[in-house]
Short mmCIF file of C-alpha atoms in Angstrom, two decimals:
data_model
loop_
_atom_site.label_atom_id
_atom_site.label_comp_id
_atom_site.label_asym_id
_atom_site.label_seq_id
_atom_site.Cartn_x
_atom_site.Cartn_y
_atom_site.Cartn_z
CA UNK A 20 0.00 0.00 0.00
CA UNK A 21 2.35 2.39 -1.48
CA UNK A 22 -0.01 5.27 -0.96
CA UNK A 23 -0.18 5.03 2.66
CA UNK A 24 3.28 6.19 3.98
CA UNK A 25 4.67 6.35 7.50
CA UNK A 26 1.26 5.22 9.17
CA UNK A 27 0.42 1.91 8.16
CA UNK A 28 -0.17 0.60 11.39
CA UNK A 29 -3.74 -1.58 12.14
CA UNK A 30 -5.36 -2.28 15.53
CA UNK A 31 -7.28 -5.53 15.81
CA UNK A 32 -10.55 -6.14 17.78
CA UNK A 33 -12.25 -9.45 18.11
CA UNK A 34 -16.09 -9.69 19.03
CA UNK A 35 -17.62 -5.85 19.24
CA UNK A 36 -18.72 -4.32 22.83
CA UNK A 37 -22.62 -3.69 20.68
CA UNK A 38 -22.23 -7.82 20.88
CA UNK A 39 -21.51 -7.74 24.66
CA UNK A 40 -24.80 -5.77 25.42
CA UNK A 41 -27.25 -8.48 25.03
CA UNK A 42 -25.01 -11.08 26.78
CA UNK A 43 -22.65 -12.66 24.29
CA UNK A 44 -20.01 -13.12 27.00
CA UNK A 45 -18.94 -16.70 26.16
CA UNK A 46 -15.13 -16.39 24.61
CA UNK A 47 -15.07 -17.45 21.25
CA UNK A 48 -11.34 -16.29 20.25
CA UNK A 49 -7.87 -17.56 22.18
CA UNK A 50 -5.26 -15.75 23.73
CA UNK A 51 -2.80 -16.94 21.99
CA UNK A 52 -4.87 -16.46 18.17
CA UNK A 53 -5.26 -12.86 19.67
CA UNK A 54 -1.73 -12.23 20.86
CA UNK A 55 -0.71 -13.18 17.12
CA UNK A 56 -1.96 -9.42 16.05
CA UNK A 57 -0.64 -7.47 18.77
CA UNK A 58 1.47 -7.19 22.01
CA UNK A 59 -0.24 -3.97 23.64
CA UNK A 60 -4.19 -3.81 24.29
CA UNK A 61 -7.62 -4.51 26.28
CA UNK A 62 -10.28 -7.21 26.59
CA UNK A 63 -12.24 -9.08 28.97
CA UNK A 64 -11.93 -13.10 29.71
CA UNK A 65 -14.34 -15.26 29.08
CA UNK A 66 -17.72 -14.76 30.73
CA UNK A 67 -16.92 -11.55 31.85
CA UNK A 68 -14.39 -12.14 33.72
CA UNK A 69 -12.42 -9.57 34.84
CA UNK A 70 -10.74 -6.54 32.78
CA UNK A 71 -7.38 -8.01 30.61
CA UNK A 72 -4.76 -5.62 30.10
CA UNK A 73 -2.09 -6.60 27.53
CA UNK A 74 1.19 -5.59 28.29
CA UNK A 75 4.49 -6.27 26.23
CA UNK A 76 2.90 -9.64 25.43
CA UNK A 77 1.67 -10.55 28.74
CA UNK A 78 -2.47 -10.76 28.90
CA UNK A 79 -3.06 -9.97 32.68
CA UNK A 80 -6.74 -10.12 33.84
CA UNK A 81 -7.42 -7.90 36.75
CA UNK A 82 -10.64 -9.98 38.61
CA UNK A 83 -13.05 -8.68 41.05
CA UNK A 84 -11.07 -9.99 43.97
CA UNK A 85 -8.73 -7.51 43.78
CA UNK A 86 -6.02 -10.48 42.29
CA UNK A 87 -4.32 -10.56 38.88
CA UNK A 88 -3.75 -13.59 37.30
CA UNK A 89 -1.86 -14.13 33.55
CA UNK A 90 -4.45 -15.63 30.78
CA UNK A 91 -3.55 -18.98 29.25
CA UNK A 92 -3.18 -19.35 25.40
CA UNK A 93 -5.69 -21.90 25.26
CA UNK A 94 -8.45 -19.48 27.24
CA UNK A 95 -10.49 -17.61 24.88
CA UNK A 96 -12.12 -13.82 25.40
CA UNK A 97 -15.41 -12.65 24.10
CA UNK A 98 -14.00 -9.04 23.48
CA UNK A 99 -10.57 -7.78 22.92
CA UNK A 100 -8.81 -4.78 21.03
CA UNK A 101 -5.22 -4.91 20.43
CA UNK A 102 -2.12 -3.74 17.98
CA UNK A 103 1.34 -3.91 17.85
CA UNK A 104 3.44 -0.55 18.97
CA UNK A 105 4.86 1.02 15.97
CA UNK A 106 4.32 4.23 16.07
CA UNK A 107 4.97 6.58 19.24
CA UNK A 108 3.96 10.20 19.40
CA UNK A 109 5.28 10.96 23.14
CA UNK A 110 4.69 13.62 25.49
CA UNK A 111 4.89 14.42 29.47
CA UNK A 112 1.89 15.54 31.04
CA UNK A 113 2.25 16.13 34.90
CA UNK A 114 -1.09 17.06 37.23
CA UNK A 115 -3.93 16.59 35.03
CA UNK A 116 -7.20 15.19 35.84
CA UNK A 117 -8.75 12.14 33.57
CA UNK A 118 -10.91 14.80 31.44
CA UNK A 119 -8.21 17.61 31.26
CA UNK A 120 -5.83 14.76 29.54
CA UNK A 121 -9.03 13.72 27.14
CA UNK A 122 -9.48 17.00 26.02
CA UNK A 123 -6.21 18.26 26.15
CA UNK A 124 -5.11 14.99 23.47
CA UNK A 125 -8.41 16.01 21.48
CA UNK A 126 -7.50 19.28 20.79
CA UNK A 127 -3.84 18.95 20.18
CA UNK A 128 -3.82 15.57 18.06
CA UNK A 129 -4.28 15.62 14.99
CA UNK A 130 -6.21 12.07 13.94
CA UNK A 131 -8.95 12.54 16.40
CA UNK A 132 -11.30 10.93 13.41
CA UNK A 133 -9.04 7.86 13.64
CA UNK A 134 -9.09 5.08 15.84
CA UNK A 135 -5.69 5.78 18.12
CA UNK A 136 -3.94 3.63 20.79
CA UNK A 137 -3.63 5.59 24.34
CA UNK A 138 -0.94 4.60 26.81
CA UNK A 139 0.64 6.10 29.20
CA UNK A 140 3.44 5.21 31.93
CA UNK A 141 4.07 6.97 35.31
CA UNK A 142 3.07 8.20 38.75
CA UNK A 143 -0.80 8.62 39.12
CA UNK A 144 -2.32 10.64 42.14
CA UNK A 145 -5.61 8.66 42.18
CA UNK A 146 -6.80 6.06 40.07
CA UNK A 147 -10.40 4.31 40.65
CA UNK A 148 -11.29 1.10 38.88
CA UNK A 149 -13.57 -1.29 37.97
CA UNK A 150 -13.43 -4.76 37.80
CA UNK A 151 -16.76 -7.02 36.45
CA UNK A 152 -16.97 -9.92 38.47
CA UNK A 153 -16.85 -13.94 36.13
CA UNK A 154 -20.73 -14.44 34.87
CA UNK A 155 -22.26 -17.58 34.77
CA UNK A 156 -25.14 -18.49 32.20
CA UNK A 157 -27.94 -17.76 31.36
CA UNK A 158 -25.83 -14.80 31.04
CA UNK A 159 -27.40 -11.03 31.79
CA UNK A 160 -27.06 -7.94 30.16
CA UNK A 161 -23.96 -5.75 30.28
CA UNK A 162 -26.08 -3.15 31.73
CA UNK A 163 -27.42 -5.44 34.24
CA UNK A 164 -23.53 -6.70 34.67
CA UNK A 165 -22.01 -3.07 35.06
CA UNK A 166 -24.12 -2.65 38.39
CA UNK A 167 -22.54 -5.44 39.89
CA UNK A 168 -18.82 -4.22 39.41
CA UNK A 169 -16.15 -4.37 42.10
CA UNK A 170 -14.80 -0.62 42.70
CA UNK A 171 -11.68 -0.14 43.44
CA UNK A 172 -9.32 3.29 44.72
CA UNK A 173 -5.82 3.68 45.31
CA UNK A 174 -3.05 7.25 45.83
CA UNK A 175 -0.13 7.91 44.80
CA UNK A 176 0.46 4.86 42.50
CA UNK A 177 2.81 3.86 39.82
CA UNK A 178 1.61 1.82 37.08
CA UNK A 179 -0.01 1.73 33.55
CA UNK A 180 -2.39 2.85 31.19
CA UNK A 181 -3.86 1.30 28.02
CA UNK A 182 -6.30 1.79 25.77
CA UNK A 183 -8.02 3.10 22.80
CA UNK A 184 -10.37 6.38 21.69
CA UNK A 185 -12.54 5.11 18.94
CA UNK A 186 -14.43 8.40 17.28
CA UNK A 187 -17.89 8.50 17.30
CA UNK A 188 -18.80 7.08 13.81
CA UNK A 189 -17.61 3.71 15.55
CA UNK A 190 -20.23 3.67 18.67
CA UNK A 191 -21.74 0.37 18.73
CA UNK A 192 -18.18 -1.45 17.52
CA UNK A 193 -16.45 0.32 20.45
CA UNK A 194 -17.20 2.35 23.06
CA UNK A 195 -16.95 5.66 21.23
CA UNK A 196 -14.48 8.19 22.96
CA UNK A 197 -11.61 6.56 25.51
CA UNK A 198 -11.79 3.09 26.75
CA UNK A 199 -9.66 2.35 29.14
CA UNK A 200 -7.05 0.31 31.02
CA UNK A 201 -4.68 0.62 33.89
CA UNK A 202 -2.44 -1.62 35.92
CA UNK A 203 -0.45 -0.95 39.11
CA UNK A 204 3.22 -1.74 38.80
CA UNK A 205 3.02 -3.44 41.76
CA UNK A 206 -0.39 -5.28 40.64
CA UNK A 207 -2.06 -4.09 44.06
CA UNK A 208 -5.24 -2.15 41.49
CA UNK A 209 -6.26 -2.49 38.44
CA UNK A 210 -9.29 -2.66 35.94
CA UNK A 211 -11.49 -0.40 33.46
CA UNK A 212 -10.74 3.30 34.42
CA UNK A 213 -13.44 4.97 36.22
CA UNK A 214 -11.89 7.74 36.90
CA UNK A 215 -7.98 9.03 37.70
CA UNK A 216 -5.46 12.01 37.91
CA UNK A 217 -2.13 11.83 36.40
CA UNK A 218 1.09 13.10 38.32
CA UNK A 219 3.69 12.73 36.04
CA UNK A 220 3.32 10.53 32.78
CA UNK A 221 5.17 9.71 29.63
CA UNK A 222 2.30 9.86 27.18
CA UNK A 223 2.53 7.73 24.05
CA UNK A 224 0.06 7.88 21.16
CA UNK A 225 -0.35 5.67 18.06
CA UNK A 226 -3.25 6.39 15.06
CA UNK A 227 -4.63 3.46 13.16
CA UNK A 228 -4.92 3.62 9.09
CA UNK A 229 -6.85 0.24 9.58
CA UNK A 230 -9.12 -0.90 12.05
CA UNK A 231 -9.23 -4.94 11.26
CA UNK A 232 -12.56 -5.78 12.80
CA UNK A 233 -12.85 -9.60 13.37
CA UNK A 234 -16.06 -11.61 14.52
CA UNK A 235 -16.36 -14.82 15.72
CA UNK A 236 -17.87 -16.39 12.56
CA UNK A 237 -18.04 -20.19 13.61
CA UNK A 238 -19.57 -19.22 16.98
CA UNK A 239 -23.43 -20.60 16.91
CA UNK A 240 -24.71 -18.25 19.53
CA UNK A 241 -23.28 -15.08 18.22
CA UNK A 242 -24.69 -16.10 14.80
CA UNK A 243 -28.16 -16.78 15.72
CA UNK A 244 -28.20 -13.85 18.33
CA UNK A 245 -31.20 -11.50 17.73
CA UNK A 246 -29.02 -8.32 18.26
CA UNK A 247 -31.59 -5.67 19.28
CA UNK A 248 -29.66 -2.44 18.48
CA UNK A 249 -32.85 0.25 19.31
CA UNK A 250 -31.28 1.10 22.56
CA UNK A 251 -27.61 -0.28 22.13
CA UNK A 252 -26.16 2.85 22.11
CA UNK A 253 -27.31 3.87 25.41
CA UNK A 254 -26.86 0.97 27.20
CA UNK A 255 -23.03 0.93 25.68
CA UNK A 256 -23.00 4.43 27.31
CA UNK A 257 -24.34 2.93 30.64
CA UNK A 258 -21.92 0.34 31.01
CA UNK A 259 -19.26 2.14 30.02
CA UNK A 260 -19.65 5.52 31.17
CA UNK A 261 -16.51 7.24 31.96
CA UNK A 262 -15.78 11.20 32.62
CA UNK B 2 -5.55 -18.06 12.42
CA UNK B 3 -6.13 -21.68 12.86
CA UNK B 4 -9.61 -21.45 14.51
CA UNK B 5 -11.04 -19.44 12.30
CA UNK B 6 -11.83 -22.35 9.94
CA UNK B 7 -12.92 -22.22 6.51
CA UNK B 8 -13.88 -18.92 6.20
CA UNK B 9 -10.89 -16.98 6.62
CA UNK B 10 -12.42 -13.68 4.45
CA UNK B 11 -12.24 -10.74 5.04
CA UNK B 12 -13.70 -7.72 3.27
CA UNK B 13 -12.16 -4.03 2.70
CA UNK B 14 -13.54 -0.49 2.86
CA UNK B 15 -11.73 2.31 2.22
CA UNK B 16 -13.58 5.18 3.83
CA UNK B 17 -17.28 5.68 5.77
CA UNK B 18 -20.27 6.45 4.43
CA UNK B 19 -20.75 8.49 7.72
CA UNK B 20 -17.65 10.31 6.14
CA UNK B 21 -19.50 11.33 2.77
CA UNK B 22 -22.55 12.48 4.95
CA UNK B 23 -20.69 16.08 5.99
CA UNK B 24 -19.64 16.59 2.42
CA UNK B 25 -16.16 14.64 2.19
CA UNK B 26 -16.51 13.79 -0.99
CA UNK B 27 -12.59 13.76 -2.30
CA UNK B 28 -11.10 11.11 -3.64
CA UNK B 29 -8.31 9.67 -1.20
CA UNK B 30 -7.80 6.15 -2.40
CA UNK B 31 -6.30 5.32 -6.04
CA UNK B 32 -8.26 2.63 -7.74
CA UNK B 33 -5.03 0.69 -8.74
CA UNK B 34 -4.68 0.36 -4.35
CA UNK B 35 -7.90 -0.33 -4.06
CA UNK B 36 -7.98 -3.56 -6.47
CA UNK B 37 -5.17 -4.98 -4.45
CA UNK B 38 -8.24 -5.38 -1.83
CA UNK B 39 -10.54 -6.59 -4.36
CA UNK B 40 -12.53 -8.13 -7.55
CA UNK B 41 -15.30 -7.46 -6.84
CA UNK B 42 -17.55 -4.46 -5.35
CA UNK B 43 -19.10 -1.34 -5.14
CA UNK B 44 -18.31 2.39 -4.50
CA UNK B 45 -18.24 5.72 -6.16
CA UNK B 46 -15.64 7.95 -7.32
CA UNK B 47 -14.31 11.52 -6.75
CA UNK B 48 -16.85 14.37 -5.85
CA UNK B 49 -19.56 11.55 -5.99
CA UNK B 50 -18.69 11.23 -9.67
CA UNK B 51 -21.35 8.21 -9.84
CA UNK B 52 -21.74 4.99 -8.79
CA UNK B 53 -18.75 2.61 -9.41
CA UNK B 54 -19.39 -1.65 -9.68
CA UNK B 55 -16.08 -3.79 -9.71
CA UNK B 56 -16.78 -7.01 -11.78
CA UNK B 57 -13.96 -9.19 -11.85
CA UNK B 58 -11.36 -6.45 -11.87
CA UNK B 59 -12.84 -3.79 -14.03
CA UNK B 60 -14.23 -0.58 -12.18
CA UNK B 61 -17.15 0.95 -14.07
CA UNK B 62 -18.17 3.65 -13.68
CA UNK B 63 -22.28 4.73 -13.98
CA UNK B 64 -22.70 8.33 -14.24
CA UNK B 65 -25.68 10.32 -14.15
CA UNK B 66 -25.84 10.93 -17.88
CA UNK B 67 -26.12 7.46 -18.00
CA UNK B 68 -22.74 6.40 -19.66
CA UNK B 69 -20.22 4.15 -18.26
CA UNK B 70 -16.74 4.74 -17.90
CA UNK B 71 -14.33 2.82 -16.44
CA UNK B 72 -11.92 4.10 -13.80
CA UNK B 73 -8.42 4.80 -14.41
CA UNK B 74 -6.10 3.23 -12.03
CA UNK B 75 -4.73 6.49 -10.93
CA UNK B 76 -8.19 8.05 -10.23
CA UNK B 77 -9.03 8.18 -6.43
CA UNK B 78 -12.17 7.00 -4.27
CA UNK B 79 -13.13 8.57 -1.73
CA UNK B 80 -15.33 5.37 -0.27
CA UNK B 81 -15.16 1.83 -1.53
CA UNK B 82 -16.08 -1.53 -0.30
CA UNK B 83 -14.51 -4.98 -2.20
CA UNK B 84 -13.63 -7.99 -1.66
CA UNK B 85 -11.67 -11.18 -3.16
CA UNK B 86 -14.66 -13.49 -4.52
CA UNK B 87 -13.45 -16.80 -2.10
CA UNK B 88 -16.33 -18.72 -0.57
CA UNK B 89 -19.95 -18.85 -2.76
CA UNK B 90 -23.42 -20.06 -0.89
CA UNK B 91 -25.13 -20.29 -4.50
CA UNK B 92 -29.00 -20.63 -4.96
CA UNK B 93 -31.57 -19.86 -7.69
CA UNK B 94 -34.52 -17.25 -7.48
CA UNK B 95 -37.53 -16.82 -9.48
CA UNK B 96 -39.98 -14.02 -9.88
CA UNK B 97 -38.67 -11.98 -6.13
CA UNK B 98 -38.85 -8.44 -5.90
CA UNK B 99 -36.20 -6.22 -3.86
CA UNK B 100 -37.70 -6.77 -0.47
CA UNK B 101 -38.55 -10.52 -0.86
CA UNK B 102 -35.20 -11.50 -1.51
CA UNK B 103 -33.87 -9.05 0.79
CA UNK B 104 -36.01 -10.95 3.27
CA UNK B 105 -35.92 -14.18 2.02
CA UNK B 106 -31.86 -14.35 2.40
CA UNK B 107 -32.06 -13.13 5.98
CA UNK B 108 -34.79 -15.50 7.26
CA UNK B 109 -32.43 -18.52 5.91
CA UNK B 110 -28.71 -17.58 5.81
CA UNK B 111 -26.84 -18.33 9.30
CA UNK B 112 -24.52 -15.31 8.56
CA UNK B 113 -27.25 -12.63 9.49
CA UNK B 114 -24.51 -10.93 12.40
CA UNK B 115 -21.40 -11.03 9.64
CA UNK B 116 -21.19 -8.60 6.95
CA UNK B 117 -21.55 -10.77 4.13
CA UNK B 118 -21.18 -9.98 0.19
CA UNK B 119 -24.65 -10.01 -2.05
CA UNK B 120 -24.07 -11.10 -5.75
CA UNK B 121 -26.82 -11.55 -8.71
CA UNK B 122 -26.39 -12.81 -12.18
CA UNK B 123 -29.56 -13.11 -14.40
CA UNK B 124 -32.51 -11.33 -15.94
CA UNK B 125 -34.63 -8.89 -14.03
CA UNK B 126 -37.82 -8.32 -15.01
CA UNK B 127 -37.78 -4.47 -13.85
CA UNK B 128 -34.81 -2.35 -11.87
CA UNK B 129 -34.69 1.45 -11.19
CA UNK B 130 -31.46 2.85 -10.12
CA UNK B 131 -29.69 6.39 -9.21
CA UNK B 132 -26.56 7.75 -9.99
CA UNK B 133 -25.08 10.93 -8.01
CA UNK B 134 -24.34 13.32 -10.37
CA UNK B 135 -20.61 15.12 -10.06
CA UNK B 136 -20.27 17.33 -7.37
CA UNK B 137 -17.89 20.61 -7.06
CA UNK B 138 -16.26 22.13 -4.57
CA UNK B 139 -18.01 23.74 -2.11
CA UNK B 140 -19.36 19.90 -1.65
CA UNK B 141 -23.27 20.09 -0.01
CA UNK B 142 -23.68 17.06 2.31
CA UNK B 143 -24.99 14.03 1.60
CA UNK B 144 -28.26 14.80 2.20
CA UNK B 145 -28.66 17.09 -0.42
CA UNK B 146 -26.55 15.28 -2.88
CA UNK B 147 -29.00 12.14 -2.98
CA UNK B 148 -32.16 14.76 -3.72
CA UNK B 149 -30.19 15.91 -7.21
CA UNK B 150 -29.53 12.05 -8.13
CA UNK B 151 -30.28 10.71 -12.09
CA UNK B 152 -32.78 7.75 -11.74
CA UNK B 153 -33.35 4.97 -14.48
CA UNK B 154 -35.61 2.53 -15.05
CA UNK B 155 -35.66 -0.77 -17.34
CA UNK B 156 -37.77 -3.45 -17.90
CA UNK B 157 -36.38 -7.09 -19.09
CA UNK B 158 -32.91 -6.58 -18.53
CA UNK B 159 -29.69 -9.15 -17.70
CA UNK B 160 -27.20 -7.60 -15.27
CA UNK B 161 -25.17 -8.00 -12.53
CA UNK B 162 -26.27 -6.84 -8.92
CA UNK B 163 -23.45 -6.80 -6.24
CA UNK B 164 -23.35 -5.30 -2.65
CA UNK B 165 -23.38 -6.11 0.48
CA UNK B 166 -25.38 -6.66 4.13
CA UNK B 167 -24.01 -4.87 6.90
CA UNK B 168 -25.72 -6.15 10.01
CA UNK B 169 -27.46 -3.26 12.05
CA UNK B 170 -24.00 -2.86 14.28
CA UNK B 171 -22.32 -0.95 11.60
CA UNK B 172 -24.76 1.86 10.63
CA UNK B 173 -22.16 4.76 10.26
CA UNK B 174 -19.34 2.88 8.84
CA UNK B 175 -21.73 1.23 6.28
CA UNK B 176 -25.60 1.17 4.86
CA UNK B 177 -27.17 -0.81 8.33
CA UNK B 178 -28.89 -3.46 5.95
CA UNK B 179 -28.20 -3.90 1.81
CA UNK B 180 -26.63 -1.80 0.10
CA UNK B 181 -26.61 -3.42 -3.68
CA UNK B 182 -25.30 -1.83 -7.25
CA UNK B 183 -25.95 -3.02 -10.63
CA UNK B 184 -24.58 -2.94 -14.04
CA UNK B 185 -26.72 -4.42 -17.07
CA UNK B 186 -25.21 -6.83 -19.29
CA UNK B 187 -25.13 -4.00 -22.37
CA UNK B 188 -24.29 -1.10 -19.91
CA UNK B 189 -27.53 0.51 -20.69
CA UNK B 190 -28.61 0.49 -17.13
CA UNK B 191 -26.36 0.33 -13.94
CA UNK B 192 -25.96 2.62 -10.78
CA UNK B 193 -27.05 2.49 -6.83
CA UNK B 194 -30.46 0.04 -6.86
CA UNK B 195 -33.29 1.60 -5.31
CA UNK B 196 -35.66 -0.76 -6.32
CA UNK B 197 -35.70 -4.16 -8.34
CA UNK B 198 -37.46 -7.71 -9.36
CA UNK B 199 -35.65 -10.46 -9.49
CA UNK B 200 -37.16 -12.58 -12.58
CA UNK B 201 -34.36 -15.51 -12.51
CA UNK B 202 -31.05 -14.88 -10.98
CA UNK B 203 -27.88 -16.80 -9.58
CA UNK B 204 -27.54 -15.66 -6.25
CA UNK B 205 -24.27 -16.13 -4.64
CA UNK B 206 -23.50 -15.18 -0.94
CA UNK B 207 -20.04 -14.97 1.09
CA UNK B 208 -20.09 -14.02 4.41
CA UNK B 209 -16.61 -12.32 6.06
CA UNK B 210 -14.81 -12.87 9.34
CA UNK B 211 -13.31 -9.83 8.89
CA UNK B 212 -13.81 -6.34 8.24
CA UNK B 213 -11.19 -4.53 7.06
CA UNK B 214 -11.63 -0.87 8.07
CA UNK B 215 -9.34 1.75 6.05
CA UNK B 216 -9.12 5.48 6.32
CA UNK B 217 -7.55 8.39 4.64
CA UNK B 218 -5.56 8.64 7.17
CA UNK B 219 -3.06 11.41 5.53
CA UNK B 220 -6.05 13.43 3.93
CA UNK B 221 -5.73 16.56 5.85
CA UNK B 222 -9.51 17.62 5.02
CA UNK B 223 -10.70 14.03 6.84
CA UNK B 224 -8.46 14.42 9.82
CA UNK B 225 -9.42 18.13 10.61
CA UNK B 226 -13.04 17.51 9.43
CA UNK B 227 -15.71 18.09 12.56
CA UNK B 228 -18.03 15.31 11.97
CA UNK B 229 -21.74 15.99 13.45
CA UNK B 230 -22.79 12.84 14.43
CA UNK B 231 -26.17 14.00 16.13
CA UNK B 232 -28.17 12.95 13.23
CA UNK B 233 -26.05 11.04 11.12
CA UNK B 234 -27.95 7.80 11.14
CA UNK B 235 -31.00 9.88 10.02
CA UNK B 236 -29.32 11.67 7.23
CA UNK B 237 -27.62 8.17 6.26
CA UNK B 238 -31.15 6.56 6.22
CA UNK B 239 -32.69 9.90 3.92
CA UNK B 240 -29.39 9.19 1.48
CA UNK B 241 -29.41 6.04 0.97
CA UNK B 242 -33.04 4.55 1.73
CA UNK B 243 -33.67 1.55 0.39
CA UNK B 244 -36.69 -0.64 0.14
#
């Protein structure tokens, strides 16, 4: 693709969260099939359980206990989004809430229509999580799931953030705006971001020219799912809500 | 991807159609990169310069005056969806209008939550289509564009229809639903289909595990572009309502 230049870099996301909202939380895609398209990214396990954070190959799952534990190849996840760090626009931001550093990226970057890879490295002042506890069939909704979250909060912590804004034209496939990630260095919190303030932090940034949307296409349930999208967005915006 | 079986396929847009709805209506994609994707599809070209159908490598072109052309390889799109022809479900229909088959496919084919390719080859006993006439900077929006359109009708005609089904999910990136060209055998008829019978026809289905989601990612006018979303789903509906 001759045309494209310096920024022919892809994320990959199996499974879409619009396909989480009715209950499609079985995993229909393994780790290790997943970790073949990138080393950096997000997900869930299978059934819900817990928030994955992919880091330099490793798939940690942060669970509702509080514990991490490291996927195994042969697990599969309903839900994942990940890529392979190739490009890095970096910055330092120091003292900045979780919506100042949203808006401040927003209105500096310069591919806020594209699908771009968030992650940042550092000392955090405050950092509140969320971690869905393992569902068991017959499976609920995501909005009915999202109530039943484990919270967590933590100071003056060192650790990291991942994740991924998707712009708006892509609400359904992703949660449209940020989505995302964090894990203490010491693995003591972790989980979907809530809510956080940034101390000091090596910002890195990475824009997509592809977004390689896969599905799981031999999975019976997902194909025979009646997918009732009238109120999908704003059930996507109630389980996923962030600042 | 070992698990992902037999039907390894993956399809390729270049471009939303949530993009064209503010009016970015450039070309940003040559046609000779696009057929690297491709041999089949559908799209349009610069400033909305028609409606384009791949068949088997060749991109025509139907214009609003009615002619075909066929693109040069340097000529860019700004929006295009094609894919490699790879896995056919192939069945026979008699005497089916637009909205019969249109049904009649979804009540019976398992792939109803995968994008999936549409193909017809055969005689049509009646099709009316529209071709977007060139557009000039300023560009209007969609919206607007689609009430200036060139419609044609035929009677007794042999052609090829090809398109696709985006599952509901997708409204934004794609048409939610079919979205289906044709071209007639002698070129006398072709464009967008608003409305069609079916009087005997090959039909020929391929469903895809992947959707391969490009953007013009170093077209200044798409990365700076503020895209209203508020009512984009409405305006797409108004612009591209189909039976």
């Amino acid at each position: 693709m001759k045309e494209m230049g310096k920024y022919d870099s892809r994320v990959f996301q199996h499974g879409t969260l619009g396909q989480l909202v009715p209950g499609l939380f079985e995993g229909t895609l393994s780790v290790s099939d997943l970790l073949l398209h990138g080393d950096f990214g997000i997900g869930t396990a299978s059934g819900l359980d817990g928030e994955m954070i992919l880091l330099d190959h490793v798939p940690y799952l942060f669970q509702s206990n509080g514990q991490v534990r490291i996927l195994k190849g042969s697990e599969k996840v309903p839900f994942a989004t990940v890529h392979f760090t190739q490009v890095k626009d970096a910055l330092t931001v120091e003292k900045m809430t979780q919506a100042q550093l949203g808006q401040f990226i927003l209105a500096n970057y310069p591919y806020k229509n594209l699908f771009f890879a968030v992650k940042l490295t550092g000392e955090f002042e405050f950092v509140k999580t969320r971690a869905v506890a393992k569902q068991e069939r017959p499976y609920k909704t995501l909005t009915q799931v999202a109530d039943e979250q484990a919270v967590f909060e933590a100071n003056n912590v060192s650790g990291t953030l991942i994740g991924y804004y998707a712009p708006a034209l892509f609400h359904g496939m992703a949660a449209a705006g940020y989505h995302l990630h964090f894990l203490a260095t010491d693995h003591t919190i972790g989980g979907h971001l809530l809510d956080f303030k940034v101390a000091n932090a090596q910002v890195e940034l990475q824009p997509f020219a592809t977004v390689e949307q896969h599905f799981p296409d031999e999975d019976q349930e997902f194909l025979a799912a009646d997918i009732d999208l009238s109120d999908l967005h704003a059930q996507i915006e109630q389980a996923e809500g962030q600042n």
